[in-house]
PDB file of N, CA and C in Angstrom:
ATOM      1  N   PHE A 198     289.166 -88.002 175.804  1.00  0.00           N
ATOM      2  CA  PHE A 198     289.678 -86.648 175.609  1.00  0.00           C
ATOM      3  C   PHE A 198     288.648 -85.853 174.821  1.00  0.00           C
ATOM      4  N   ASP A 199     288.208 -84.739 175.354  1.00  0.00           N
ATOM      5  CA  ASP A 199     287.296 -83.849 174.655  1.00  0.00           C
ATOM      6  C   ASP A 199     287.435 -82.425 175.198  1.00  0.00           C
ATOM      7  N   TYR A 200     286.639 -81.542 174.681  1.00  0.00           N
ATOM      8  CA  TYR A 200     286.762 -80.136 175.069  1.00  0.00           C
ATOM      9  C   TYR A 200     286.419 -79.899 176.533  1.00  0.00           C
ATOM     10  N   LYS A 201     285.662 -80.796 177.141  1.00  0.00           N
ATOM     11  CA  LYS A 201     285.286 -80.623 178.545  1.00  0.00           C
ATOM     12  C   LYS A 201     286.429 -80.978 179.495  1.00  0.00           C
ATOM     13  N   THR A 202     287.326 -81.853 179.055  1.00  0.00           N
ATOM     14  CA  THR A 202     288.372 -82.329 179.958  1.00  0.00           C
ATOM     15  C   THR A 202     289.780 -81.908 179.566  1.00  0.00           C
ATOM     16  N   CYS A 203     289.933 -81.225 178.419  1.00  0.00           N
ATOM     17  CA  CYS A 203     291.288 -80.857 178.007  1.00  0.00           C
ATOM     18  C   CYS A 203     291.796 -79.676 178.830  1.00  0.00           C
ATOM     19  N   ASN A 204     293.091 -79.598 178.982  1.00  0.00           N
ATOM     20  CA  ASN A 204     293.744 -78.487 179.659  1.00  0.00           C
ATOM     21  C   ASN A 204     294.489 -77.651 178.635  1.00  0.00           C
ATOM     22  N   VAL A 205     294.453 -76.351 178.798  1.00  0.00           N
ATOM     23  CA  VAL A 205     295.165 -75.445 177.907  1.00  0.00           C
ATOM     24  C   VAL A 205     296.207 -74.708 178.743  1.00  0.00           C
ATOM     25  N   LEU A 206     297.450 -74.759 178.303  1.00  0.00           N
ATOM     26  CA  LEU A 206     298.535 -74.083 178.983  1.00  0.00           C
ATOM     27  C   LEU A 206     299.011 -72.926 178.108  1.00  0.00           C
ATOM     28  N   VAL A 207     299.038 -71.735 178.643  1.00  0.00           N
ATOM     29  CA  VAL A 207     299.520 -70.566 177.921  1.00  0.00           C
ATOM     30  C   VAL A 207     300.810 -70.123 178.592  1.00  0.00           C
ATOM     31  N   ALA A 208     301.885 -70.068 177.819  1.00  0.00           N
ATOM     32  CA  ALA A 208     303.180 -69.640 178.344  1.00  0.00           C
ATOM     33  C   ALA A 208     303.752 -68.600 177.386  1.00  0.00           C
ATOM     34  N   ILE A 209     303.622 -67.347 177.725  1.00  0.00           N
ATOM     35  CA  ILE A 209     304.125 -66.259 176.888  1.00  0.00           C
ATOM     36  C   ILE A 209     305.359 -65.678 177.560  1.00  0.00           C
ATOM     37  N   GLU A 210     306.454 -65.647 176.810  1.00  0.00           N
ATOM     38  CA  GLU A 210     307.707 -65.134 177.341  1.00  0.00           C
ATOM     39  C   GLU A 210     308.323 -64.162 176.341  1.00  0.00           C
ATOM     40  N   GLN A 211     309.266 -63.391 176.800  1.00  0.00           N
ATOM     41  CA  GLN A 211     309.971 -62.447 175.939  1.00  0.00           C
ATOM     42  C   GLN A 211     310.817 -63.215 174.928  1.00  0.00           C
ATOM     43  N   GLN A 212     310.871 -62.685 173.701  1.00  0.00           N
ATOM     44  CA  GLN A 212     311.680 -63.307 172.667  1.00  0.00           C
ATOM     45  C   GLN A 212     313.155 -63.230 173.050  1.00  0.00           C
ATOM     46  N   SER A 213     313.863 -64.327 172.838  1.00  0.00           N
ATOM     47  CA  SER A 213     315.279 -64.338 173.187  1.00  0.00           C
ATOM     48  C   SER A 213     316.084 -63.452 172.230  1.00  0.00           C
ATOM     49  N   PRO A 214     317.168 -62.841 172.704  1.00  0.00           N
ATOM     50  CA  PRO A 214     318.001 -62.005 171.833  1.00  0.00           C
ATOM     51  C   PRO A 214     318.585 -62.800 170.664  1.00  0.00           C
ATOM     52  N   GLU A 215     318.855 -64.092 170.876  1.00  0.00           N
ATOM     53  CA  GLU A 215     319.415 -64.917 169.805  1.00  0.00           C
ATOM     54  C   GLU A 215     318.438 -65.059 168.640  1.00  0.00           C
ATOM     55  N   ILE A 216     317.162 -65.234 168.974  1.00  0.00           N
ATOM     56  CA  ILE A 216     316.156 -65.345 167.912  1.00  0.00           C
ATOM     57  C   ILE A 216     316.031 -64.021 167.190  1.00  0.00           C
ATOM     58  N   ALA A 217     315.957 -62.917 167.930  1.00  0.00           N
ATOM     59  CA  ALA A 217     315.839 -61.602 167.302  1.00  0.00           C
ATOM     60  C   ALA A 217     316.991 -61.351 166.345  1.00  0.00           C
ATOM     61  N   GLN A 218     318.197 -61.725 166.746  1.00  0.00           N
ATOM     62  CA  GLN A 218     319.366 -61.501 165.900  1.00  0.00           C
ATOM     63  C   GLN A 218     319.289 -62.346 164.632  1.00  0.00           C
ATOM     64  N   SER A 219     318.832 -63.582 164.760  1.00  0.00           N
ATOM     65  CA  SER A 219     318.781 -64.438 163.576  1.00  0.00           C
ATOM     66  C   SER A 219     317.593 -64.117 162.682  1.00  0.00           C
ATOM     67  N   VAL A 220     316.589 -63.413 163.213  1.00  0.00           N
ATOM     68  CA  VAL A 220     315.383 -63.128 162.441  1.00  0.00           C
ATOM     69  C   VAL A 220     315.424 -61.771 161.758  1.00  0.00           C
ATOM     70  N   HIS A 221     315.810 -60.706 162.480  1.00  0.00           N
ATOM     71  CA  HIS A 221     315.685 -59.384 161.858  1.00  0.00           C
ATOM     72  C   HIS A 221     316.857 -58.436 162.086  1.00  0.00           C
ATOM     73  N   ILE A 222     317.678 -58.613 163.082  1.00  0.00           N
ATOM     74  CA  ILE A 222     318.767 -57.677 163.325  1.00  0.00           C
ATOM     75  C   ILE A 222     319.861 -57.884 162.282  1.00  0.00           C
ATOM     76  N   GLY A 223     320.169 -56.824 161.550  1.00  0.00           N
ATOM     77  CA  GLY A 223     321.209 -56.887 160.529  1.00  0.00           C
ATOM     78  C   GLY A 223     320.779 -57.590 159.250  1.00  0.00           C
ATOM     79  N   LYS A 224     319.492 -57.770 159.043  1.00  0.00           N
ATOM     80  CA  LYS A 224     318.981 -58.466 157.849  1.00  0.00           C
ATOM     81  C   LYS A 224     318.433 -57.464 156.842  1.00  0.00           C
ATOM     82  N   GLU A 225     318.487 -57.834 155.585  1.00  0.00           N
ATOM     83  CA  GLU A 225     317.831 -57.060 154.544  1.00  0.00           C
ATOM     84  C   GLU A 225     316.319 -57.262 154.690  1.00  0.00           C
ATOM     85  N   ASP A 226     315.534 -56.281 154.224  1.00  0.00           N
ATOM     86  CA  ASP A 226     314.082 -56.376 154.360  1.00  0.00           C
ATOM     87  C   ASP A 226     313.518 -57.678 153.794  1.00  0.00           C
ATOM     88  N   GLU A 227     314.047 -58.126 152.655  1.00  0.00           N
ATOM     89  CA  GLU A 227     313.502 -59.330 152.014  1.00  0.00           C
ATOM     90  C   GLU A 227     313.874 -60.628 152.746  1.00  0.00           C
ATOM     91  N   ASP A 228     314.771 -60.535 153.719  1.00  0.00           N
ATOM     92  CA  ASP A 228     315.193 -61.728 154.454  1.00  0.00           C
ATOM     93  C   ASP A 228     314.613 -61.808 155.869  1.00  0.00           C
ATOM     94  N   ILE A 229     313.756 -60.855 156.216  1.00  0.00           N
ATOM     95  CA  ILE A 229     313.183 -60.848 157.564  1.00  0.00           C
ATOM     96  C   ILE A 229     312.047 -61.852 157.639  1.00  0.00           C
ATOM     97  N   GLY A 230     312.012 -62.614 158.720  1.00  0.00           N
ATOM     98  CA  GLY A 230     310.948 -63.591 158.934  1.00  0.00           C
ATOM     99  C   GLY A 230     310.497 -63.576 160.372  1.00  0.00           C
ATOM    100  N   ALA A 231     309.550 -64.429 160.689  1.00  0.00           N
ATOM    101  CA  ALA A 231     309.051 -64.555 162.062  1.00  0.00           C
ATOM    102  C   ALA A 231     309.709 -65.777 162.678  1.00  0.00           C
ATOM    103  N   GLY A 232     310.670 -65.560 163.547  1.00  0.00           N
ATOM    104  CA  GLY A 232     311.523 -66.636 164.010  1.00  0.00           C
ATOM    105  C   GLY A 232     311.028 -67.489 165.139  1.00  0.00           C
ATOM    106  N   ASP A 233     310.108 -67.003 165.971  1.00  0.00           N
ATOM    107  CA  ASP A 233     309.733 -67.840 167.098  1.00  0.00           C
ATOM    108  C   ASP A 233     308.265 -68.246 167.067  1.00  0.00           C
ATOM    109  N   GLN A 234     307.646 -68.144 165.921  1.00  0.00           N
ATOM    110  CA  GLN A 234     306.302 -68.682 165.778  1.00  0.00           C
ATOM    111  C   GLN A 234     306.440 -70.152 165.435  1.00  0.00           C
ATOM    112  N   GLY A 235     305.580 -70.951 165.958  1.00  0.00           N
ATOM    113  CA  GLY A 235     305.679 -72.357 165.607  1.00  0.00           C
ATOM    114  C   GLY A 235     304.461 -73.131 166.029  1.00  0.00           C
ATOM    115  N   LEU A 236     304.224 -74.182 165.291  1.00  0.00           N
ATOM    116  CA  LEU A 236     303.153 -75.100 165.604  1.00  0.00           C
ATOM    117  C   LEU A 236     303.670 -76.486 165.282  1.00  0.00           C
ATOM    118  N   MET A 237     303.580 -77.358 166.240  1.00  0.00           N
ATOM    119  CA  MET A 237     304.029 -78.732 166.009  1.00  0.00           C
ATOM    120  C   MET A 237     302.813 -79.629 166.076  1.00  0.00           C
ATOM    121  N   PHE A 238     302.699 -80.511 165.102  1.00  0.00           N
ATOM    122  CA  PHE A 238     301.557 -81.390 165.034  1.00  0.00           C
ATOM    123  C   PHE A 238     301.999 -82.675 164.360  1.00  0.00           C
ATOM    124  N   GLY A 239     301.481 -83.762 164.789  1.00  0.00           N
ATOM    125  CA  GLY A 239     301.769 -84.982 164.064  1.00  0.00           C
ATOM    126  C   GLY A 239     301.615 -86.214 164.922  1.00  0.00           C
ATOM    127  N   TYR A 240     301.581 -87.315 164.261  1.00  0.00           N
ATOM    128  CA  TYR A 240     301.503 -88.616 164.899  1.00  0.00           C
ATOM    129  C   TYR A 240     301.885 -89.641 163.840  1.00  0.00           C
ATOM    130  N   ALA A 241     302.268 -90.816 164.275  1.00  0.00           N
ATOM    131  CA  ALA A 241     302.649 -91.864 163.327  1.00  0.00           C
ATOM    132  C   ALA A 241     301.387 -92.408 162.666  1.00  0.00           C
ATOM    133  N   THR A 242     301.431 -92.512 161.354  1.00  0.00           N
ATOM    134  CA  THR A 242     300.284 -93.019 160.601  1.00  0.00           C
ATOM    135  C   THR A 242     300.786 -93.688 159.334  1.00  0.00           C
ATOM    136  N   ASP A 243     299.961 -94.557 158.771  1.00  0.00           N
ATOM    137  CA  ASP A 243     300.344 -95.211 157.523  1.00  0.00           C
ATOM    138  C   ASP A 243     299.719 -94.526 156.304  1.00  0.00           C
ATOM    139  N   GLU A 244     299.224 -93.296 156.492  1.00  0.00           N
ATOM    140  CA  GLU A 244     298.624 -92.546 155.389  1.00  0.00           C
ATOM    141  C   GLU A 244     299.646 -92.215 154.304  1.00  0.00           C
ATOM    142  N   THR A 245     300.894 -91.962 154.707  1.00  0.00           N
ATOM    143  CA  THR A 245     301.916 -91.507 153.770  1.00  0.00           C
ATOM    144  C   THR A 245     303.216 -92.270 153.994  1.00  0.00           C
ATOM    145  N   GLU A 246     304.086 -92.185 153.021  1.00  0.00           N
ATOM    146  CA  GLU A 246     305.414 -92.810 153.114  1.00  0.00           C
ATOM    147  C   GLU A 246     306.225 -92.224 154.273  1.00  0.00           C
ATOM    148  N   GLU A 247     305.979 -90.950 154.592  1.00  0.00           N
ATOM    149  CA  GLU A 247     306.700 -90.268 155.671  1.00  0.00           C
ATOM    150  C   GLU A 247     306.181 -90.646 157.057  1.00  0.00           C
ATOM    151  N   CYS A 248     305.109 -91.420 157.130  1.00  0.00           N
ATOM    152  CA  CYS A 248     304.455 -91.811 158.395  1.00  0.00           C
ATOM    153  C   CYS A 248     303.888 -90.609 159.139  1.00  0.00           C
ATOM    154  N   MET A 249     303.563 -89.571 158.399  1.00  0.00           N
ATOM    155  CA  MET A 249     302.920 -88.375 158.953  1.00  0.00           C
ATOM    156  C   MET A 249     301.544 -88.252 158.301  1.00  0.00           C
ATOM    157  N   PRO A 250     300.634 -87.513 158.940  1.00  0.00           N
ATOM    158  CA  PRO A 250     299.317 -87.313 158.332  1.00  0.00           C
ATOM    159  C   PRO A 250     299.432 -86.663 156.953  1.00  0.00           C
ATOM    160  N   LEU A 251     298.555 -87.060 156.048  1.00  0.00           N
ATOM    161  CA  LEU A 251     298.565 -86.523 154.689  1.00  0.00           C
ATOM    162  C   LEU A 251     298.485 -84.997 154.692  1.00  0.00           C
ATOM    163  N   THR A 252     297.672 -84.436 155.578  1.00  0.00           N
ATOM    164  CA  THR A 252     297.522 -82.980 155.610  1.00  0.00           C
ATOM    165  C   THR A 252     298.842 -82.281 155.939  1.00  0.00           C
ATOM    166  N   VAL A 253     299.635 -82.866 156.816  1.00  0.00           N
ATOM    167  CA  VAL A 253     300.932 -82.284 157.175  1.00  0.00           C
ATOM    168  C   VAL A 253     301.903 -82.395 155.996  1.00  0.00           C
ATOM    169  N   VAL A 254     301.926 -83.551 155.342  1.00  0.00           N
ATOM    170  CA  VAL A 254     302.819 -83.754 154.199  1.00  0.00           C
ATOM    171  C   VAL A 254     302.472 -82.772 153.080  1.00  0.00           C
ATOM    172  N   LEU A 255     301.195 -82.584 152.803  1.00  0.00           N
ATOM    173  CA  LEU A 255     300.792 -81.641 151.754  1.00  0.00           C
ATOM    174  C   LEU A 255     301.141 -80.201 152.126  1.00  0.00           C
ATOM    175  N   ALA A 256     300.907 -79.820 153.382  1.00  0.00           N
ATOM    176  CA  ALA A 256     301.244 -78.458 153.821  1.00  0.00           C
ATOM    177  C   ALA A 256     302.745 -78.208 153.724  1.00  0.00           C
ATOM    178  N   HIS A 257     303.546 -79.188 154.126  1.00  0.00           N
ATOM    179  CA  HIS A 257     304.999 -79.040 154.009  1.00  0.00           C
ATOM    180  C   HIS A 257     305.420 -78.903 152.546  1.00  0.00           C
ATOM    181  N   GLY A 258     304.773 -79.664 151.665  1.00  0.00           N
ATOM    182  CA  GLY A 258     305.085 -79.572 150.234  1.00  0.00           C
ATOM    183  C   GLY A 258     304.782 -78.192 149.675  1.00  0.00           C
ATOM    184  N   LEU A 259     303.666 -77.605 150.092  1.00  0.00           N
ATOM    185  CA  LEU A 259     303.339 -76.246 149.652  1.00  0.00           C
ATOM    186  C   LEU A 259     304.380 -75.248 150.135  1.00  0.00           C
ATOM    187  N   ASN A 260     304.814 -75.378 151.381  1.00  0.00           N
ATOM    188  CA  ASN A 260     305.844 -74.469 151.901  1.00  0.00           C
ATOM    189  C   ASN A 260     307.163 -74.633 151.154  1.00  0.00           C
ATOM    190  N   ARG A 261     307.523 -75.869 150.818  1.00  0.00           N
ATOM    191  CA  ARG A 261     308.756 -76.080 150.041  1.00  0.00           C
ATOM    192  C   ARG A 261     308.653 -75.398 148.675  1.00  0.00           C
ATOM    193  N   LYS A 262     307.499 -75.522 148.021  1.00  0.00           N
ATOM    194  CA  LYS A 262     307.318 -74.910 146.703  1.00  0.00           C
ATOM    195  C   LYS A 262     307.331 -73.387 146.804  1.00  0.00           C
ATOM    196  N   LEU A 263     306.701 -72.836 147.841  1.00  0.00           N
ATOM    197  CA  LEU A 263     306.742 -71.385 148.034  1.00  0.00           C
ATOM    198  C   LEU A 263     308.182 -70.907 148.222  1.00  0.00           C
ATOM    199  N   SER A 264     308.949 -71.637 149.000  1.00  0.00           N
ATOM    200  CA  SER A 264     310.348 -71.279 149.222  1.00  0.00           C
ATOM    201  C   SER A 264     311.133 -71.334 147.911  1.00  0.00           C
ATOM    202  N   GLU A 265     310.896 -72.363 147.130  1.00  0.00           N
ATOM    203  CA  GLU A 265     311.566 -72.494 145.830  1.00  0.00           C
ATOM    204  C   GLU A 265     311.209 -71.315 144.923  1.00  0.00           C
ATOM    205  N   CYS A 266     309.929 -70.949 144.874  1.00  0.00           N
ATOM    206  CA  CYS A 266     309.487 -69.850 144.021  1.00  0.00           C
ATOM    207  C   CYS A 266     310.046 -68.510 144.486  1.00  0.00           C
ATOM    208  N   ARG A 267     310.235 -68.358 145.790  1.00  0.00           N
ATOM    209  CA  ARG A 267     310.855 -67.134 146.312  1.00  0.00           C
ATOM    210  C   ARG A 267     312.319 -67.073 145.913  1.00  0.00           C
ATOM    211  N   ARG A 268     313.004 -68.197 146.077  1.00  0.00           N
ATOM    212  CA  ARG A 268     314.451 -68.218 145.816  1.00  0.00           C
ATOM    213  C   ARG A 268     314.800 -68.101 144.336  1.00  0.00           C
ATOM    214  N   ASN A 269     313.976 -68.714 143.470  1.00  0.00           N
ATOM    215  CA  ASN A 269     314.325 -68.671 142.039  1.00  0.00           C
ATOM    216  C   ASN A 269     313.725 -67.467 141.314  1.00  0.00           C
ATOM    217  N   GLY A 270     312.972 -66.610 142.041  1.00  0.00           N
ATOM    218  CA  GLY A 270     312.464 -65.381 141.450  1.00  0.00           C
ATOM    219  C   GLY A 270     311.121 -65.515 140.757  1.00  0.00           C
ATOM    220  N   THR A 271     310.508 -66.698 140.775  1.00  0.00           N
ATOM    221  CA  THR A 271     309.200 -66.869 140.151  1.00  0.00           C
ATOM    222  C   THR A 271     308.161 -65.969 140.803  1.00  0.00           C
ATOM    223  N   ILE A 272     308.232 -65.840 142.135  1.00  0.00           N
ATOM    224  CA  ILE A 272     307.356 -64.916 142.873  1.00  0.00           C
ATOM    225  C   ILE A 272     308.278 -63.948 143.620  1.00  0.00           C
ATOM    226  N   PRO A 273     308.733 -62.901 142.938  1.00  0.00           N
ATOM    227  CA  PRO A 273     309.773 -62.031 143.506  1.00  0.00           C
ATOM    228  C   PRO A 273     309.353 -61.273 144.774  1.00  0.00           C
ATOM    229  N   TRP A 274     308.066 -61.037 144.969  1.00  0.00           N
ATOM    230  CA  TRP A 274     307.605 -60.274 146.131  1.00  0.00           C
ATOM    231  C   TRP A 274     307.450 -61.139 147.373  1.00  0.00           C
ATOM    232  N   LEU A 275     307.550 -62.447 147.229  1.00  0.00           N
ATOM    233  CA  LEU A 275     307.337 -63.367 148.346  1.00  0.00           C
ATOM    234  C   LEU A 275     308.437 -63.233 149.381  1.00  0.00           C
ATOM    235  N   ARG A 276     308.055 -63.157 150.660  1.00  0.00           N
ATOM    236  CA  ARG A 276     309.006 -63.050 151.767  1.00  0.00           C
ATOM    237  C   ARG A 276     309.195 -64.420 152.404  1.00  0.00           C
ATOM    238  N   PRO A 277     310.192 -64.590 153.282  1.00  0.00           N
ATOM    239  CA  PRO A 277     310.488 -65.910 153.833  1.00  0.00           C
ATOM    240  C   PRO A 277     309.463 -66.462 154.817  1.00  0.00           C
ATOM    241  N   ASP A 278     308.551 -65.650 155.298  1.00  0.00           N
ATOM    242  CA  ASP A 278     307.608 -66.108 156.316  1.00  0.00           C
ATOM    243  C   ASP A 278     306.311 -66.568 155.655  1.00  0.00           C
ATOM    244  N   THR A 279     306.140 -67.879 155.482  1.00  0.00           N
ATOM    245  CA  THR A 279     304.911 -68.434 154.908  1.00  0.00           C
ATOM    246  C   THR A 279     304.330 -69.468 155.866  1.00  0.00           C
ATOM    247  N   LYS A 280     303.031 -69.608 155.793  1.00  0.00           N
ATOM    248  CA  LYS A 280     302.345 -70.620 156.596  1.00  0.00           C
ATOM    249  C   LYS A 280     301.322 -71.301 155.709  1.00  0.00           C
ATOM    250  N   THR A 281     301.146 -72.595 155.904  1.00  0.00           N
ATOM    251  CA  THR A 281     300.170 -73.344 155.123  1.00  0.00           C
ATOM    252  C   THR A 281     299.365 -74.250 156.043  1.00  0.00           C
ATOM    253  N   GLN A 282     298.147 -74.518 155.644  1.00  0.00           N
ATOM    254  CA  GLN A 282     297.296 -75.449 156.382  1.00  0.00           C
ATOM    255  C   GLN A 282     296.403 -76.175 155.381  1.00  0.00           C
ATOM    256  N   ILE A 283     296.281 -77.467 155.534  1.00  0.00           N
ATOM    257  CA  ILE A 283     295.430 -78.297 154.693  1.00  0.00           C
ATOM    258  C   ILE A 283     294.393 -78.972 155.573  1.00  0.00           C
ATOM    259  N   THR A 284     293.153 -78.983 155.124  1.00  0.00           N
ATOM    260  CA  THR A 284     292.101 -79.730 155.794  1.00  0.00           C
ATOM    261  C   THR A 284     291.587 -80.761 154.801  1.00  0.00           C
ATOM    262  N   ALA A 285     291.468 -82.003 155.246  1.00  0.00           N
ATOM    263  CA  ALA A 285     291.013 -83.077 154.372  1.00  0.00           C
ATOM    264  C   ALA A 285     289.768 -83.737 154.940  1.00  0.00           C
ATOM    265  N   GLU A 286     288.997 -84.326 154.050  1.00  0.00           N
ATOM    266  CA  GLU A 286     287.841 -85.122 154.451  1.00  0.00           C
ATOM    267  C   GLU A 286     288.253 -86.592 154.429  1.00  0.00           C
ATOM    268  N   TYR A 287     287.864 -87.316 155.454  1.00  0.00           N
ATOM    269  CA  TYR A 287     288.220 -88.724 155.586  1.00  0.00           C
ATOM    270  C   TYR A 287     286.962 -89.578 155.728  1.00  0.00           C
ATOM    271  N   ARG A 288     287.085 -90.844 155.399  1.00  0.00           N
ATOM    272  CA  ARG A 288     286.076 -91.842 155.763  1.00  0.00           C
ATOM    273  C   ARG A 288     286.790 -92.885 156.600  1.00  0.00           C
ATOM    274  N   PHE A 289     286.055 -93.552 157.438  1.00  0.00           N
ATOM    275  CA  PHE A 289     286.644 -94.573 158.301  1.00  0.00           C
ATOM    276  C   PHE A 289     286.270 -95.951 157.778  1.00  0.00           C
ATOM    277  N   ASP A 290     287.283 -96.782 157.590  1.00  0.00           N
ATOM    278  CA  ASP A 290     287.102 -98.135 157.067  1.00  0.00           C
ATOM    279  C   ASP A 290     287.778 -99.118 158.018  1.00  0.00           C
ATOM    280  N   ARG A 291     287.000 -99.803 158.822  1.00  0.00           N
ATOM    281  CA  ARG A 291     287.498-100.790 159.793  1.00  0.00           C
ATOM    282  C   ARG A 291     288.598-100.192 160.673  1.00  0.00           C
ATOM    283  N   GLY A 292     288.359 -98.988 161.171  1.00  0.00           N
ATOM    284  CA  GLY A 292     289.297 -98.339 162.075  1.00  0.00           C
ATOM    285  C   GLY A 292     290.366 -97.504 161.395  1.00  0.00           C
ATOM    286  N   ALA A 293     290.486 -97.590 160.082  1.00  0.00           N
ATOM    287  CA  ALA A 293     291.493 -96.813 159.353  1.00  0.00           C
ATOM    288  C   ALA A 293     290.858 -95.542 158.798  1.00  0.00           C
ATOM    289  N   ALA A 294     291.544 -94.416 158.950  1.00  0.00           N
ATOM    290  CA  ALA A 294     291.101 -93.154 158.359  1.00  0.00           C
ATOM    291  C   ALA A 294     291.626 -93.087 156.929  1.00  0.00           C
ATOM    292  N   VAL A 295     290.708 -93.063 155.975  1.00  0.00           N
ATOM    293  CA  VAL A 295     291.073 -93.058 154.560  1.00  0.00           C
ATOM    294  C   VAL A 295     290.753 -91.682 153.980  1.00  0.00           C
ATOM    295  N   PRO A 296     291.780 -90.955 153.475  1.00  0.00           N
ATOM    296  CA  PRO A 296     291.505 -89.622 152.929  1.00  0.00           C
ATOM    297  C   PRO A 296     290.646 -89.713 151.672  1.00  0.00           C
ATOM    298  N   LEU A 297     289.623 -88.864 151.597  1.00  0.00           N
ATOM    299  CA  LEU A 297     288.746 -88.816 150.424  1.00  0.00           C
ATOM    300  C   LEU A 297     289.084 -87.644 149.513  1.00  0.00           C
ATOM    301  N   ARG A 298     289.300 -86.469 150.111  1.00  0.00           N
ATOM    302  CA  ARG A 298     289.569 -85.283 149.301  1.00  0.00           C
ATOM    303  C   ARG A 298     290.167 -84.189 150.183  1.00  0.00           C
ATOM    304  N   VAL A 299     290.827 -83.264 149.535  1.00  0.00           N
ATOM    305  CA  VAL A 299     291.285 -82.061 150.223  1.00  0.00           C
ATOM    306  C   VAL A 299     290.089 -81.121 150.271  1.00  0.00           C
ATOM    307  N   HIS A 300     289.751 -80.661 151.454  1.00  0.00           N
ATOM    308  CA  HIS A 300     288.596 -79.792 151.651  1.00  0.00           C
ATOM    309  C   HIS A 300     288.985 -78.313 151.587  1.00  0.00           C
ATOM    310  N   THR A 301     290.084 -77.945 152.270  1.00  0.00           N
ATOM    311  CA  THR A 301     290.479 -76.538 152.372  1.00  0.00           C
ATOM    312  C   THR A 301     291.990 -76.404 152.287  1.00  0.00           C
ATOM    313  N   VAL A 302     292.447 -75.384 151.575  1.00  0.00           N
ATOM    314  CA  VAL A 302     293.870 -75.039 151.515  1.00  0.00           C
ATOM    315  C   VAL A 302     293.994 -73.578 151.956  1.00  0.00           C
ATOM    316  N   VAL A 303     294.828 -73.347 152.974  1.00  0.00           N
ATOM    317  CA  VAL A 303     295.088 -71.987 153.449  1.00  0.00           C
ATOM    318  C   VAL A 303     296.580 -71.708 153.280  1.00  0.00           C
ATOM    319  N   ILE A 304     296.892 -70.593 152.621  1.00  0.00           N
ATOM    320  CA  ILE A 304     298.278 -70.168 152.459  1.00  0.00           C
ATOM    321  C   ILE A 304     298.376 -68.720 152.918  1.00  0.00           C
ATOM    322  N   SER A 305     299.299 -68.464 153.811  1.00  0.00           N
ATOM    323  CA  SER A 305     299.527 -67.108 154.298  1.00  0.00           C
ATOM    324  C   SER A 305     300.958 -66.720 153.956  1.00  0.00           C
ATOM    325  N   THR A 306     301.123 -65.590 153.290  1.00  0.00           N
ATOM    326  CA  THR A 306     302.452 -65.129 152.909  1.00  0.00           C
ATOM    327  C   THR A 306     302.597 -63.652 153.224  1.00  0.00           C
ATOM    328  N   GLN A 307     303.838 -63.200 153.217  1.00  0.00           N
ATOM    329  CA  GLN A 307     304.092 -61.762 153.363  1.00  0.00           C
ATOM    330  C   GLN A 307     304.436 -61.209 152.005  1.00  0.00           C
TER     331      GLN A 307
END
């Protein structure tokens, strides 16, 4: 599998009325979010207790903390739509990917 042989499928469709209603119709400004954006990534690994890649576990932890800070008023301007991405550096040891360090942290908020 590489960039020469991979296939990319693009499927763009109209947002469903149910998503629109749950995301912004009848909501207060501070409760509006982006309801149909999504990215799914993962595979089974022994890097973490959750059997998910360390980068995914760390990104999820950042999103949980952002949500907590929004709800408890620590960051009062924070809106519900946040995105996080972690990039890590690994070394390979007898076929195992061993995390060495976090290389990049990206946080996007409204």
